[in-house]
Short mmCIF file of C-alpha atoms in Angstrom, two decimals:
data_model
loop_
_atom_site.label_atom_id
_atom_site.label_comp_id
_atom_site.label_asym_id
_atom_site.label_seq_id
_atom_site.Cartn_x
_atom_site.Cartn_y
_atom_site.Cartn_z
CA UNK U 61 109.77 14.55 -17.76
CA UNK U 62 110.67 16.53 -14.80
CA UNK U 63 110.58 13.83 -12.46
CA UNK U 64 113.12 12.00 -14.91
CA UNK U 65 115.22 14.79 -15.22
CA UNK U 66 115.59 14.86 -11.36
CA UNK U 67 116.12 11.95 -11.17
CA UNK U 68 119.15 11.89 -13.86
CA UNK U 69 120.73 15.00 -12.29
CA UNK U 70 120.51 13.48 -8.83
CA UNK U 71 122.12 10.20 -9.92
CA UNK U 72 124.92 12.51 -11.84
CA UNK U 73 125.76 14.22 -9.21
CA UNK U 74 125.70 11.02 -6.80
CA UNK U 75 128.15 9.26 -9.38
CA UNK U 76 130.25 12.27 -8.83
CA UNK U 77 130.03 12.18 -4.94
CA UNK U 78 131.80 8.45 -5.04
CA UNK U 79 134.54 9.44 -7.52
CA UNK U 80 135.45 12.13 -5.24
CA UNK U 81 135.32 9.76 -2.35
CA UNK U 82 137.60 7.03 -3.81
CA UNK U 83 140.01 9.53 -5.09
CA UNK U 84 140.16 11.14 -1.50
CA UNK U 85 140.54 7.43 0.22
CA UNK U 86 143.44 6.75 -2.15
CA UNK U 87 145.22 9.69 -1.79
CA UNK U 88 145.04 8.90 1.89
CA UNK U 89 146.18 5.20 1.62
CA UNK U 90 149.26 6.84 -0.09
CA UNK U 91 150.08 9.69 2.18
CA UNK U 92 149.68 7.20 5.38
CA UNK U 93 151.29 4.50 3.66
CA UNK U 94 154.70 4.03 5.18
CA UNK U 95 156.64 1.92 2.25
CA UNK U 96 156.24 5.53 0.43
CA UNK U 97 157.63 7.41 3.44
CA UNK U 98 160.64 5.38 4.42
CA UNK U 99 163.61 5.81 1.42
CA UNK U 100 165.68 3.07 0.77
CA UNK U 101 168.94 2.26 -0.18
CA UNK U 102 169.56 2.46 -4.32
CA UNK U 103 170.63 -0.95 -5.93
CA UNK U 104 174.30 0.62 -6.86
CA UNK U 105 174.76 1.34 -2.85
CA UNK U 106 173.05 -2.05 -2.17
CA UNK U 107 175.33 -3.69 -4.84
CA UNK U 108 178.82 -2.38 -3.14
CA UNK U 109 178.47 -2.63 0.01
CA UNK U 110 179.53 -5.79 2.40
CA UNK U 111 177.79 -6.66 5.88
CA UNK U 112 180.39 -8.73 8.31
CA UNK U 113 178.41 -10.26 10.83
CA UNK U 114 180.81 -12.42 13.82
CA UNK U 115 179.43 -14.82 15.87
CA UNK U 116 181.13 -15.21 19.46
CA UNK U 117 182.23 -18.84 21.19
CA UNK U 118 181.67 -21.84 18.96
CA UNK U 119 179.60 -21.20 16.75
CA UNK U 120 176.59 -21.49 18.55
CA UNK U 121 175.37 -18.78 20.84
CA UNK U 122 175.04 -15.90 18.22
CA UNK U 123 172.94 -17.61 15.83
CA UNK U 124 170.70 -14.12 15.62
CA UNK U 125 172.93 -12.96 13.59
CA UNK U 126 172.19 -15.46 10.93
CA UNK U 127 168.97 -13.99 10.81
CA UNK U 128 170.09 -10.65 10.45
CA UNK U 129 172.26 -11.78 7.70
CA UNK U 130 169.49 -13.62 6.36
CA UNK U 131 166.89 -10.29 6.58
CA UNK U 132 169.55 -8.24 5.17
CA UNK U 133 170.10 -10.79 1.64
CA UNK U 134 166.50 -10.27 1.14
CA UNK U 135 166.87 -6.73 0.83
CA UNK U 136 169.71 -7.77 -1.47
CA UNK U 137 172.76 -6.92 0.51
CA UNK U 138 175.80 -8.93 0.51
CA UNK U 139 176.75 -10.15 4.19
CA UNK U 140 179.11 -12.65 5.08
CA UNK U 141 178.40 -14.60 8.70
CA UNK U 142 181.64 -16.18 10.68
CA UNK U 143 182.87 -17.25 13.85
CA UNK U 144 185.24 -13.84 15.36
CA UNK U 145 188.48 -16.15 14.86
CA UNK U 146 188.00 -15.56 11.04
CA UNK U 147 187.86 -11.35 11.50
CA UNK U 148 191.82 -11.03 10.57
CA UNK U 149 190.91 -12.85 6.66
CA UNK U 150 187.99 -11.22 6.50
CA UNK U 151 189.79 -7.67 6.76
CA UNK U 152 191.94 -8.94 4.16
CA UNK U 153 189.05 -9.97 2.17
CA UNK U 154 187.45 -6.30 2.49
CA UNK U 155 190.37 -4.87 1.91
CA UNK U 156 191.19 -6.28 -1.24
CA UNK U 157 187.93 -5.99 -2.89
CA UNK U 158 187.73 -2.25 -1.58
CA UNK U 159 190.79 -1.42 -3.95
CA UNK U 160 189.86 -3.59 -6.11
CA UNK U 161 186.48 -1.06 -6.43
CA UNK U 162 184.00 -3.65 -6.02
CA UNK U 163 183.07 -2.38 -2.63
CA UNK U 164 182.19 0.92 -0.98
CA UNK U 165 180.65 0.66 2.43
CA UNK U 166 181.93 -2.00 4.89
CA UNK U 167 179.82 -2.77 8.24
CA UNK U 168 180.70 -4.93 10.61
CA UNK U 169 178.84 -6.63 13.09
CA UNK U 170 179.63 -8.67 15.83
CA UNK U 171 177.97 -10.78 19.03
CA UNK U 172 179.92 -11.14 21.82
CA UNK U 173 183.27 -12.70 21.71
CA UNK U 174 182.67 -10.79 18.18
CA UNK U 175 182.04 -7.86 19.03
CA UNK U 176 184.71 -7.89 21.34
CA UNK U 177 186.97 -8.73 18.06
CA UNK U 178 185.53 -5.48 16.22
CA UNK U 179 187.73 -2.94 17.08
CA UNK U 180 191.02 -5.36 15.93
CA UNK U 181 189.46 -5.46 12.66
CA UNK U 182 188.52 -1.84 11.98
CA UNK U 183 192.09 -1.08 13.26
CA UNK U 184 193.49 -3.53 10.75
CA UNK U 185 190.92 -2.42 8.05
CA UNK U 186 192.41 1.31 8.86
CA UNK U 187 196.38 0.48 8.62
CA UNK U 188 195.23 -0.54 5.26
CA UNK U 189 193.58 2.14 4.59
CA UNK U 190 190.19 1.12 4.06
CA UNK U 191 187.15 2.76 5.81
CA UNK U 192 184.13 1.45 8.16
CA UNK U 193 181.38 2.84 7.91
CA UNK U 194 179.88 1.36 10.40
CA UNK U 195 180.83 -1.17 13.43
CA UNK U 196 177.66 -2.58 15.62
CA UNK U 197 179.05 -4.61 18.94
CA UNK U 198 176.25 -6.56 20.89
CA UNK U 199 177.15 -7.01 24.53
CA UNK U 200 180.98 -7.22 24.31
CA UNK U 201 182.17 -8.95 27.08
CA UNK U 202 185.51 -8.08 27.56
CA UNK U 203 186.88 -4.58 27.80
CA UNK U 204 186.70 -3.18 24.69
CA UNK U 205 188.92 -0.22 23.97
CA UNK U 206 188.68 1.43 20.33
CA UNK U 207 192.02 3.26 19.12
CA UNK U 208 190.50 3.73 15.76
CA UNK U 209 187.07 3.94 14.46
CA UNK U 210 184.46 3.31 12.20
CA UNK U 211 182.42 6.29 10.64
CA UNK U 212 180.49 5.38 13.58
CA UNK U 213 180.25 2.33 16.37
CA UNK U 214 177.22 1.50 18.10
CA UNK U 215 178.05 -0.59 21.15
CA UNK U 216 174.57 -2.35 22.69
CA UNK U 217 174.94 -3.85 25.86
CA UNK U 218 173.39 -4.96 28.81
CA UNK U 219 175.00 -2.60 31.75
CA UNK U 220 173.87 -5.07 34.34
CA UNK U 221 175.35 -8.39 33.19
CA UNK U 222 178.56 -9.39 31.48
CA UNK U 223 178.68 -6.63 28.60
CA UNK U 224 181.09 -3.45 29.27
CA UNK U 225 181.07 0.04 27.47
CA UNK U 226 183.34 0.51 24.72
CA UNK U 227 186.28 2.86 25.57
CA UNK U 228 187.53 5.18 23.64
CA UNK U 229 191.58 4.94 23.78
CA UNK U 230 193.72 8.07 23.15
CA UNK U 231 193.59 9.91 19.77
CA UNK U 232 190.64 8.27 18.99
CA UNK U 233 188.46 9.37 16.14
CA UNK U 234 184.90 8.81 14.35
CA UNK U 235 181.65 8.91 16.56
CA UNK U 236 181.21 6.17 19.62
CA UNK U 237 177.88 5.41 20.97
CA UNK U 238 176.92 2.91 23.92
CA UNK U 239 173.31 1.78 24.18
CA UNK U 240 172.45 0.19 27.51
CA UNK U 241 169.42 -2.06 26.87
CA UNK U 242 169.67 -3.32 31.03
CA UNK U 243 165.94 -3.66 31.84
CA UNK U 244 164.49 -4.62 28.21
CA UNK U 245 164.66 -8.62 29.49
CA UNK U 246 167.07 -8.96 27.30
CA UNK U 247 170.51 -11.27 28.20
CA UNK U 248 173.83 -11.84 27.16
CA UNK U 249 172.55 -15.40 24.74
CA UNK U 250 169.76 -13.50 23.65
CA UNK U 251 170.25 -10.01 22.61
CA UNK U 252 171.40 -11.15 19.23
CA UNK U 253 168.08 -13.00 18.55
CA UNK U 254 165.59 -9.77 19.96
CA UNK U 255 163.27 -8.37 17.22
CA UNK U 256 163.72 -4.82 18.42
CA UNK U 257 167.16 -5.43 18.74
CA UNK U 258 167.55 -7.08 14.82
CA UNK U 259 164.95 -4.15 13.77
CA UNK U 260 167.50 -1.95 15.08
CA UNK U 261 170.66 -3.03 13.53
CA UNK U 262 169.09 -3.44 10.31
CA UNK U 263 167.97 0.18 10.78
CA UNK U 264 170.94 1.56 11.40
CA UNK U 265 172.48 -0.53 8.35
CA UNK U 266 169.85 0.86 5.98
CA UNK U 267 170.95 4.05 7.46
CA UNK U 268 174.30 3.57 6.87
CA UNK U 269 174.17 2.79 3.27
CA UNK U 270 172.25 5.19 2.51
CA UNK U 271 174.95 7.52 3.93
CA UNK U 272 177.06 5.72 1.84
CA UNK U 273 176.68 8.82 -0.99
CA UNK U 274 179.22 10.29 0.91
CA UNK U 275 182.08 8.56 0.68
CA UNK U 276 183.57 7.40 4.14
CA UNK U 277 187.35 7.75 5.19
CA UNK U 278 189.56 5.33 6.41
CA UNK U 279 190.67 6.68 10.05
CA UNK U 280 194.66 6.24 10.61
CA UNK U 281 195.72 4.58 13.54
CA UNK U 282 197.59 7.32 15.97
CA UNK U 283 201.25 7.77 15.05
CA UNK U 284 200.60 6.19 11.89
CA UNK U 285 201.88 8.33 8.42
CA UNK U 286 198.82 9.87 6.93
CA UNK U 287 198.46 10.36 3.29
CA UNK U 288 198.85 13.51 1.69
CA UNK U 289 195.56 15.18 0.72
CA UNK U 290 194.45 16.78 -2.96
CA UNK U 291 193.88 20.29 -3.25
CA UNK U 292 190.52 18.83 -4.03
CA UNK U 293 189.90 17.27 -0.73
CA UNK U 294 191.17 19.88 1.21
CA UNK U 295 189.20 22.79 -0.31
CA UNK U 296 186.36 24.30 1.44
CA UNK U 297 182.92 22.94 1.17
CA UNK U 298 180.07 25.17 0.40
#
């Protein structure tokens, strides 16, 4: 009987050893996993927010952002894809379903001749007094001056071909950052249709929606009449 009874115990504990193990290997498939690290945006931010994407010339040359506009429905988000010449009705367009409540966050992104029209739209999106929250220009290539601004504007461009910095004009407000990608092998027809580049405007996207709990604010153009603010909005914050 001894024997037997050895032999029980040992398989016991043996059965005991591998429920231990498997519990310890899935507990590490979850902490390493990195769909349970990375948070992502809620449906209700998903559902009111709008992604502008403008292609440049014809139609024909920024056809990356089609698949960033086509990455971005598949994570459910609303974009809307146009040639630049369109970015004066698409303000309006914003605009009106902004006050109408159906949207929160605006983004706007543009390939070079349309990123070179982003800052006329934000500044038209502004004077009606809707907010950006965010404004991504890929290799501008004219000289891009911003007199008002998005939450924030990423310019990326290539600082050894036909893309500029974006310049900040006087009075200027929000936050301004140019990303020279010279030396990546990226060019002026392809920067729109990089992965790292399309991983990184998605990125900052996500980002920006999920930032998108705190409600942006439309920046006036200068010498333009600002609106009085509540005693709500101007109280301290703890």
């Amino acid at each position: 009987m001894r024997p037997n009874g050895r032999h029980t115990a040992g398989a016991s504990q043996l059965s005991a050893l591998r429920v231990w193990a498997i519990c310890l290997l899935v507990l590490s498939a979850v902490a390493i996993s990195p769909t349970t690290a990375r948070a992502a945006p809620s449906q209700a931010q998903v559902a009111t927010t709008h992604v502008y994407l403008l292609r440049g010339v014809l139609n024909i040359f920024s056809l990356g952002l089609d698949t960033i506009g086509a990455r971005l429905q598949a994570q459910g988000v609303p974009v809307t894809v146009a040639n630049f010449v369109s970015w004066s009705s698409l303000a309006d367009e914003a605009a009106a379903n902004y006050k109408a409540g159906r949207l929160k966050t605006i983004v706007l992104v543009g390939h070079s001749s349309g990123a070179t029209a982003l800052p006329d739209m934000i500044a038209k999106l502004n004077r009606l007094g809707v907010p950006v929250k965010l404004a991504v220009g890929l290799d501008s290539v004219f000289k891009t001056k911003l007199s008002t601004g998005a939450e924030r504007y990423i310019n990326i461009y290539i600082g050894d071909g036909p893309g500029e910095p974006v310049k900040p004009a006087n009075g200027f407000r929000g936050k301004l950052d140019n990303v020279d990608v010279r030396g990546t092998g990226v060019g002026h027809i392809s920067i729109d249709k990089n992965e790292a580049i399309q991983r990184r405007v998605i990125a900052e996207i996500d980002a920006a929606i999920l930032r998108s709990r705190a409600p942006a604010v439309a920046v006036a153009e200068p010498g333009a009449p600002r609106p009085a603010r509540s005693a709500a909005a101007t109280a301290p914050r703890n």
